[in-house]
Tab-separated table of C-alpha atoms in Angstrom:
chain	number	residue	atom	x	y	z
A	1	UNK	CA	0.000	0.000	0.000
A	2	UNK	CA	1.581	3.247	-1.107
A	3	UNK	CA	0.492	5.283	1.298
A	4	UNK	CA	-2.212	4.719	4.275
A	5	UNK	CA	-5.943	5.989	4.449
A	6	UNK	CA	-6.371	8.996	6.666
A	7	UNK	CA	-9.246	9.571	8.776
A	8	UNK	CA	-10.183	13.321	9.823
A	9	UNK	CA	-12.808	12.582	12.678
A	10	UNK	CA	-15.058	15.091	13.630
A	11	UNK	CA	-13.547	15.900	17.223
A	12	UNK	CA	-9.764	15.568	18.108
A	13	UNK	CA	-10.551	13.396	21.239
A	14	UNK	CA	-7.187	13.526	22.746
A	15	UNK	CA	-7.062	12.059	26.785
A	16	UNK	CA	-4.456	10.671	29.246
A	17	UNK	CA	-2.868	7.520	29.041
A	18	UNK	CA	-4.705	5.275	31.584
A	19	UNK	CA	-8.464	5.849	29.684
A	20	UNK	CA	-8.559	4.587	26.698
A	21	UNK	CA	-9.370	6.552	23.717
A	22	UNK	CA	-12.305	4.671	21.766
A	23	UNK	CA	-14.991	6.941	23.277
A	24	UNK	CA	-18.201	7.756	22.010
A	25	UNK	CA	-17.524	10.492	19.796
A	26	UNK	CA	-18.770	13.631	21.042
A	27	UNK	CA	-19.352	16.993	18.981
A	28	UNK	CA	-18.558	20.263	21.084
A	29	UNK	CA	-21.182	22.540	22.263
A	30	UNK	CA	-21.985	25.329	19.866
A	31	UNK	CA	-21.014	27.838	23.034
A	32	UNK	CA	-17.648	26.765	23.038
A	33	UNK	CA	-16.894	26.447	19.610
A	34	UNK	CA	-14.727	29.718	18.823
A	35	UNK	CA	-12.874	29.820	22.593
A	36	UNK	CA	-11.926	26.054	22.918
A	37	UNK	CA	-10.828	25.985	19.412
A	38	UNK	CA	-8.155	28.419	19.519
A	39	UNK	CA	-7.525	27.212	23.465
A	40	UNK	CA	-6.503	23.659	21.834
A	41	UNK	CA	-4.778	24.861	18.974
A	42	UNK	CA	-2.637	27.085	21.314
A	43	UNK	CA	-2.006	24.170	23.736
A	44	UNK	CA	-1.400	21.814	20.676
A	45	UNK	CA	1.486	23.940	19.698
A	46	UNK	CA	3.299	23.962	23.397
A	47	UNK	CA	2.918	20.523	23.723
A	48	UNK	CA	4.388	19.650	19.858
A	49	UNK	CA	7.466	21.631	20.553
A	50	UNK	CA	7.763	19.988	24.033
A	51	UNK	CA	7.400	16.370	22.350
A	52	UNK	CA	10.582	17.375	20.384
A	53	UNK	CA	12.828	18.794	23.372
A	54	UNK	CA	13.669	14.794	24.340
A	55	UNK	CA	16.064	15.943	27.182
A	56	UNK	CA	13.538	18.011	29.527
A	57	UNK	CA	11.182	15.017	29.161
A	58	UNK	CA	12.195	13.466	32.536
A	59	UNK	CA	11.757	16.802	34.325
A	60	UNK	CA	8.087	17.141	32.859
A	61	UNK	CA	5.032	15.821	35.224
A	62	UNK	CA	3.313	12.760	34.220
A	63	UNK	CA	0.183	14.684	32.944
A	64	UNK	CA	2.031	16.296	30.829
A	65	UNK	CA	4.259	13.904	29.426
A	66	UNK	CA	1.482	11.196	28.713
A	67	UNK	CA	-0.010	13.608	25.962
A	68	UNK	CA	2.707	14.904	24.339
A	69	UNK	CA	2.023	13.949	20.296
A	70	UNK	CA	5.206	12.209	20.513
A	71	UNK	CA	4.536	11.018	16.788
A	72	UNK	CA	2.881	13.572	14.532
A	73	UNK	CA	4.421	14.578	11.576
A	74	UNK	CA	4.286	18.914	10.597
A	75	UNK	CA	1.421	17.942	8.133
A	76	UNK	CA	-0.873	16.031	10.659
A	77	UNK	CA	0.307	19.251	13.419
A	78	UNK	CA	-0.994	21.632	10.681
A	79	UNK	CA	-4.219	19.564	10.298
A	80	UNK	CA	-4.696	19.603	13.848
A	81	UNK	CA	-4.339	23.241	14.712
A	82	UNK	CA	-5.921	24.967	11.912
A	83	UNK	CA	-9.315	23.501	12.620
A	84	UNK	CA	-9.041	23.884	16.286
A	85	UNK	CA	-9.039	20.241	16.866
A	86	UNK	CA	-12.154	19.365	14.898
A	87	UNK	CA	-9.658	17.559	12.530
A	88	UNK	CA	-6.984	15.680	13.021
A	89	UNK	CA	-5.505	12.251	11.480
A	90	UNK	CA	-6.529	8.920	12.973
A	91	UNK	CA	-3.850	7.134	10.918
A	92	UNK	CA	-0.248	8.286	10.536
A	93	UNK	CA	0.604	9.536	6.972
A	94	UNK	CA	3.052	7.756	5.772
A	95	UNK	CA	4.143	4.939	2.810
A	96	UNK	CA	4.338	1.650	3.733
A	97	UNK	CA	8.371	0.544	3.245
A	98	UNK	CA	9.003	-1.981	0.623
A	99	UNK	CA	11.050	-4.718	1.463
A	100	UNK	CA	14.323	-5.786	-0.422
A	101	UNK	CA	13.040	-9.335	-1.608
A	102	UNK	CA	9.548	-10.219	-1.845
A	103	UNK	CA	10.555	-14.651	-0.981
A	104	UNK	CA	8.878	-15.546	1.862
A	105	UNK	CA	11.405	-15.268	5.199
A	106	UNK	CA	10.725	-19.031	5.912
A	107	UNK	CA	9.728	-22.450	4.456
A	108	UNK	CA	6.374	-23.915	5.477
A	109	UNK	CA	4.170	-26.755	4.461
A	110	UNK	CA	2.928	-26.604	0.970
A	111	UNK	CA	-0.426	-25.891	1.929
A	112	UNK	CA	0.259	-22.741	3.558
A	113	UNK	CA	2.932	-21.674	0.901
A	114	UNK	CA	2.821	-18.222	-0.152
A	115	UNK	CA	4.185	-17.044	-3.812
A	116	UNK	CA	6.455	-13.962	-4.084
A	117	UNK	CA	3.722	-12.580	-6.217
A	118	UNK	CA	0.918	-12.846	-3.276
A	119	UNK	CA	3.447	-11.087	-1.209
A	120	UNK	CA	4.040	-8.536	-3.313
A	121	UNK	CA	0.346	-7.796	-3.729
A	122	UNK	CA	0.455	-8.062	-0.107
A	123	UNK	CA	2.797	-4.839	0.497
A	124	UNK	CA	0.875	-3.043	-2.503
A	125	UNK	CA	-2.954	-3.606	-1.437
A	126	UNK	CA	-2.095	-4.567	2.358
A	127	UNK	CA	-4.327	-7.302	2.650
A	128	UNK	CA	-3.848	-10.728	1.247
A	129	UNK	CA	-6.486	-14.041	1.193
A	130	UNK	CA	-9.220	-14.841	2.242
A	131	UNK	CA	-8.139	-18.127	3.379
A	132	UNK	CA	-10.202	-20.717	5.527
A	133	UNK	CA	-9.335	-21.396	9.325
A	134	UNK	CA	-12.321	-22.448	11.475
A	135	UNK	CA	-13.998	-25.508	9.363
A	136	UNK	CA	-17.910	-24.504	8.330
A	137	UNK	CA	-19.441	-27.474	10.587
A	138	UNK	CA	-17.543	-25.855	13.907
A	139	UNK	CA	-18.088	-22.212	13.328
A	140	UNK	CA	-21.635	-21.592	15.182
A	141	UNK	CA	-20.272	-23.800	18.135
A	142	UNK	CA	-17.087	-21.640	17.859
A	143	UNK	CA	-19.176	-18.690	18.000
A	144	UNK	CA	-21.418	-19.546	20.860
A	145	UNK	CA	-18.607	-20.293	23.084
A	146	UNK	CA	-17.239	-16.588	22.361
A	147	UNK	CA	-19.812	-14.123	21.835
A	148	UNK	CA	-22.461	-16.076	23.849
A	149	UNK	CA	-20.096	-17.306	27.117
A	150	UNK	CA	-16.153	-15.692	27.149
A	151	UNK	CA	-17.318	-12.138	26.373
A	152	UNK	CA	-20.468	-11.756	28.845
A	153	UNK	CA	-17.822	-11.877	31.811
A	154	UNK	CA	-14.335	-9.843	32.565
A	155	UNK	CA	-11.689	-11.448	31.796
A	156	UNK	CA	-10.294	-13.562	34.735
A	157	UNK	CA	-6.428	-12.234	34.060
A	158	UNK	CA	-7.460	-8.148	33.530
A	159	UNK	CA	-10.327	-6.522	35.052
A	160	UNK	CA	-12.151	-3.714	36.529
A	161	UNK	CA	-13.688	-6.054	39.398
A	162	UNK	CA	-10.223	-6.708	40.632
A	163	UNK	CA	-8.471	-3.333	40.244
A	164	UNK	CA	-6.213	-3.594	37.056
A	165	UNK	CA	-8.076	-0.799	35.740
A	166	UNK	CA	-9.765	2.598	37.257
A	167	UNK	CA	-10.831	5.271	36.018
A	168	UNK	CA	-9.416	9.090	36.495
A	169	UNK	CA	-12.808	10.855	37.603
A	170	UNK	CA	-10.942	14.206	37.170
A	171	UNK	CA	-9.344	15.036	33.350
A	172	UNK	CA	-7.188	18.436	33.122
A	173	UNK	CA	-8.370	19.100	29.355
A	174	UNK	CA	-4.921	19.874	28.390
A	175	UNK	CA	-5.240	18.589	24.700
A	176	UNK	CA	-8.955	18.030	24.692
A	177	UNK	CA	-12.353	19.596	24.057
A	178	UNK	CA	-13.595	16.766	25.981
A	179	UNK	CA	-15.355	18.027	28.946
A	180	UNK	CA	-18.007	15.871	30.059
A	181	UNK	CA	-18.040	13.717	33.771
A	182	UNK	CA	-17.317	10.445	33.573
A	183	UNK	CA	-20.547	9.299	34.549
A	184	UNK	CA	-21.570	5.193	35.017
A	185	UNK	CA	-22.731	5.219	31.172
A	186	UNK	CA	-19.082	5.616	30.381
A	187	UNK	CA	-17.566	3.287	32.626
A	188	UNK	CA	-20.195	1.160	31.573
A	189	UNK	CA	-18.985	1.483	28.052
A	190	UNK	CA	-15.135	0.978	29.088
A	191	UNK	CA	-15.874	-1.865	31.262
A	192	UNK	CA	-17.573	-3.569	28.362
A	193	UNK	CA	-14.814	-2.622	25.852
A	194	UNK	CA	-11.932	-3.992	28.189
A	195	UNK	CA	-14.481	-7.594	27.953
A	196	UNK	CA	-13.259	-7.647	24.457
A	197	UNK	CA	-9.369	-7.303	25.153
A	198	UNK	CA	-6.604	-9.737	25.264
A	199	UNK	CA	-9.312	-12.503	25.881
A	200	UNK	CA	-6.537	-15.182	24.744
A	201	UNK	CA	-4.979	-14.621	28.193
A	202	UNK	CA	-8.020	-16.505	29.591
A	203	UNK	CA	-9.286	-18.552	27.193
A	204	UNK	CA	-7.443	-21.594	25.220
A	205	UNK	CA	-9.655	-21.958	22.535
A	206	UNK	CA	-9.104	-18.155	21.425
A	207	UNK	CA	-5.777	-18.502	21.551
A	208	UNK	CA	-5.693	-21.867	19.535
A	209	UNK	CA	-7.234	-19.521	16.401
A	210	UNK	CA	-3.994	-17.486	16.495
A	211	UNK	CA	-1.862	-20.264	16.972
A	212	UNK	CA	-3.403	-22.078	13.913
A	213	UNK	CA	-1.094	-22.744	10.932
A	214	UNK	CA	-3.148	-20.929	8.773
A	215	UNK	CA	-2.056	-17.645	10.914
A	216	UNK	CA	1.081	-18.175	11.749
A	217	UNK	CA	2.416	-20.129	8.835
A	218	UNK	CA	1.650	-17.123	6.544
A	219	UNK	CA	2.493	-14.374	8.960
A	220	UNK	CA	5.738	-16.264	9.127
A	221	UNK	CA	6.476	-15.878	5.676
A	222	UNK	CA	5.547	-12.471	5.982
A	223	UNK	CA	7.509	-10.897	9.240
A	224	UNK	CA	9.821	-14.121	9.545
A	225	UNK	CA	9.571	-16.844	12.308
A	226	UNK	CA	10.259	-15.045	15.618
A	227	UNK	CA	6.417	-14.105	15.679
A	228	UNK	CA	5.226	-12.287	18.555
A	229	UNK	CA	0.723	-11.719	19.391
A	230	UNK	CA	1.025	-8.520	20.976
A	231	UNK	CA	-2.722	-7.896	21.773
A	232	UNK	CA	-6.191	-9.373	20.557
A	233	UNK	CA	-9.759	-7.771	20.643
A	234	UNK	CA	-13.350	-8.686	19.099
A	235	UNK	CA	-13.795	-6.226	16.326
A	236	UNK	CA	-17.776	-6.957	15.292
A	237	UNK	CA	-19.031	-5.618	12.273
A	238	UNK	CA	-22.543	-6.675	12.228
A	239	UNK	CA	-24.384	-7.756	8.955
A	240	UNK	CA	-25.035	-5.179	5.990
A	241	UNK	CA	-23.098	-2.398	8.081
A	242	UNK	CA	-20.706	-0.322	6.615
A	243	UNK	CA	-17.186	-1.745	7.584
A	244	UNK	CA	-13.737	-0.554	8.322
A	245	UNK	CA	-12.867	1.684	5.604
A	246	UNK	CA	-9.081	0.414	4.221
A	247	UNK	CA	-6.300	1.764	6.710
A	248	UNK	CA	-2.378	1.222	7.000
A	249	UNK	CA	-2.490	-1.192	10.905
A	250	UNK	CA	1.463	-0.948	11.224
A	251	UNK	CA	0.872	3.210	11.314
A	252	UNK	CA	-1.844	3.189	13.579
A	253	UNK	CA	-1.730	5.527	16.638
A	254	UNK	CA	-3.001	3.506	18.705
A	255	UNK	CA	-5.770	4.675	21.661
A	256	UNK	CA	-3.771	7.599	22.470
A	257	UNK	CA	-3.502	9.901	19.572
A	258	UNK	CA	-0.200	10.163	20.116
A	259	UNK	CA	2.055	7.667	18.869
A	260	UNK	CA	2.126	4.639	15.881
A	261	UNK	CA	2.527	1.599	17.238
């Protein structure tokens, strides 16, 4: 993929570290419009020019230094600030780095053999398949057991219920227009977003799908054979909805705002 698919949302929704950024998307009051806009776009600024003075990082306080935009590029800066944080870029803007040799990195079983043309397409288009994993006769018990049992509880490894996450019931608004309580709808909607995280901690059948051949036998080929899951989550797109529009994953800046991964 030459370059990735941006996405301008509606409301830069920029918040500290420890609460996670996929919140209901919330427009600002029509009150506010002209005085928080140039607020953020002043406060944007500072806190750019801080993320590039590395050194005095250490000497910053932690609410500071957990929203510096640590990763932003001039262009998504100018994107940012010049519609007072009613725009901003959800993906980084970048190209995607060809690599030197399109041969896979490893040998696998024939079955799960890739051809240096299907990864070439791969780094081109960014997607490659669809290939099967979960036979058709165990895919509704499959499903049951996840959507039906493992995601109607917190996960036994990371939860609210025992304290691996709280919530900050006080937000300074440095690099936000967000300014709304967190009420119990909210933590309602966080506790039942963190239900959907890094299940495959707590649950061996999960896990099994991302140890399957299929997966890792191709990723192999792909990103050679020191793989490593970093996180898992239930992304649902439910019947005849729109979809994911096509994005760039390896520049995405995470919860934050702030960073690619």
């Amino acid at each position: 993929m030459s370059s990735s698919i941006t996405y301008l949302q509606d409301l830069a929704a920029m918040t500290t570290a420890s609460i996670p950024q996929n919140k209901p998307r919330q427009k600002s009051k029509k009150s506010n419009t002209s005085n928080t806009g140039w607020q953020f776009s002043l406060k944007l600024v500072v806190f750019y020019l801080l993320s590039k003075l590395k050194p005095i990082h250490r000497f910053l306080p932690e609410g500071i230094r957990s929203q510096l935009p640590m990763g932003w590029s001039v262009k998504m800066l100018w994107v940012a600030f010049s519609s007072g944080g009613r725009r901003f870029f959800y993906d980084y803007y970048c190209k995607l780095k060809q690599p030197v040799s399109y041969a896979p990195k490893v040998q696998v079983p024939e079955q799960f053999k890739l051809t240096e043309k299907d990864i070439e397409s791969f780094y081109w288009n960014g997607y490659m398949g669809p290939f099967d994993l979960v036979p058709e006769g165990e895919i509704d018990a499959l499903r049951a057991h996840l959507v039906d049992d493992v995601l109607q509880k917190e996960s036994e490894v990371f939860s609210f219920a025992n304290g691996d996450y709280i919530f900050e019931e006080e937000h300074d608004g440095i690099l936000t227009n967000w300014d709304e309580p967190m009420n119990e709808t909210y933590k309602s909607f966080y506790i039942n977003y963190f239900k959907k995280m890094n299940r495959h901690f707590d649950d061996s059948q999960l896990m099994d799908l991302f140890k399957h051949p299929a997966v890792t036998e191709r990723a192999a080929q792909l990103l050679g054979s020191d793989l490593l899951l970093w996180r898992t989550t239930f992304f649902d797109i439910q019947p005849h909805s729109r979809g994911t529009e096509l994005h760039q994953g390896s520049a995405w800046l995470y919860e934050n705002q702030q960073e690619p991964i």
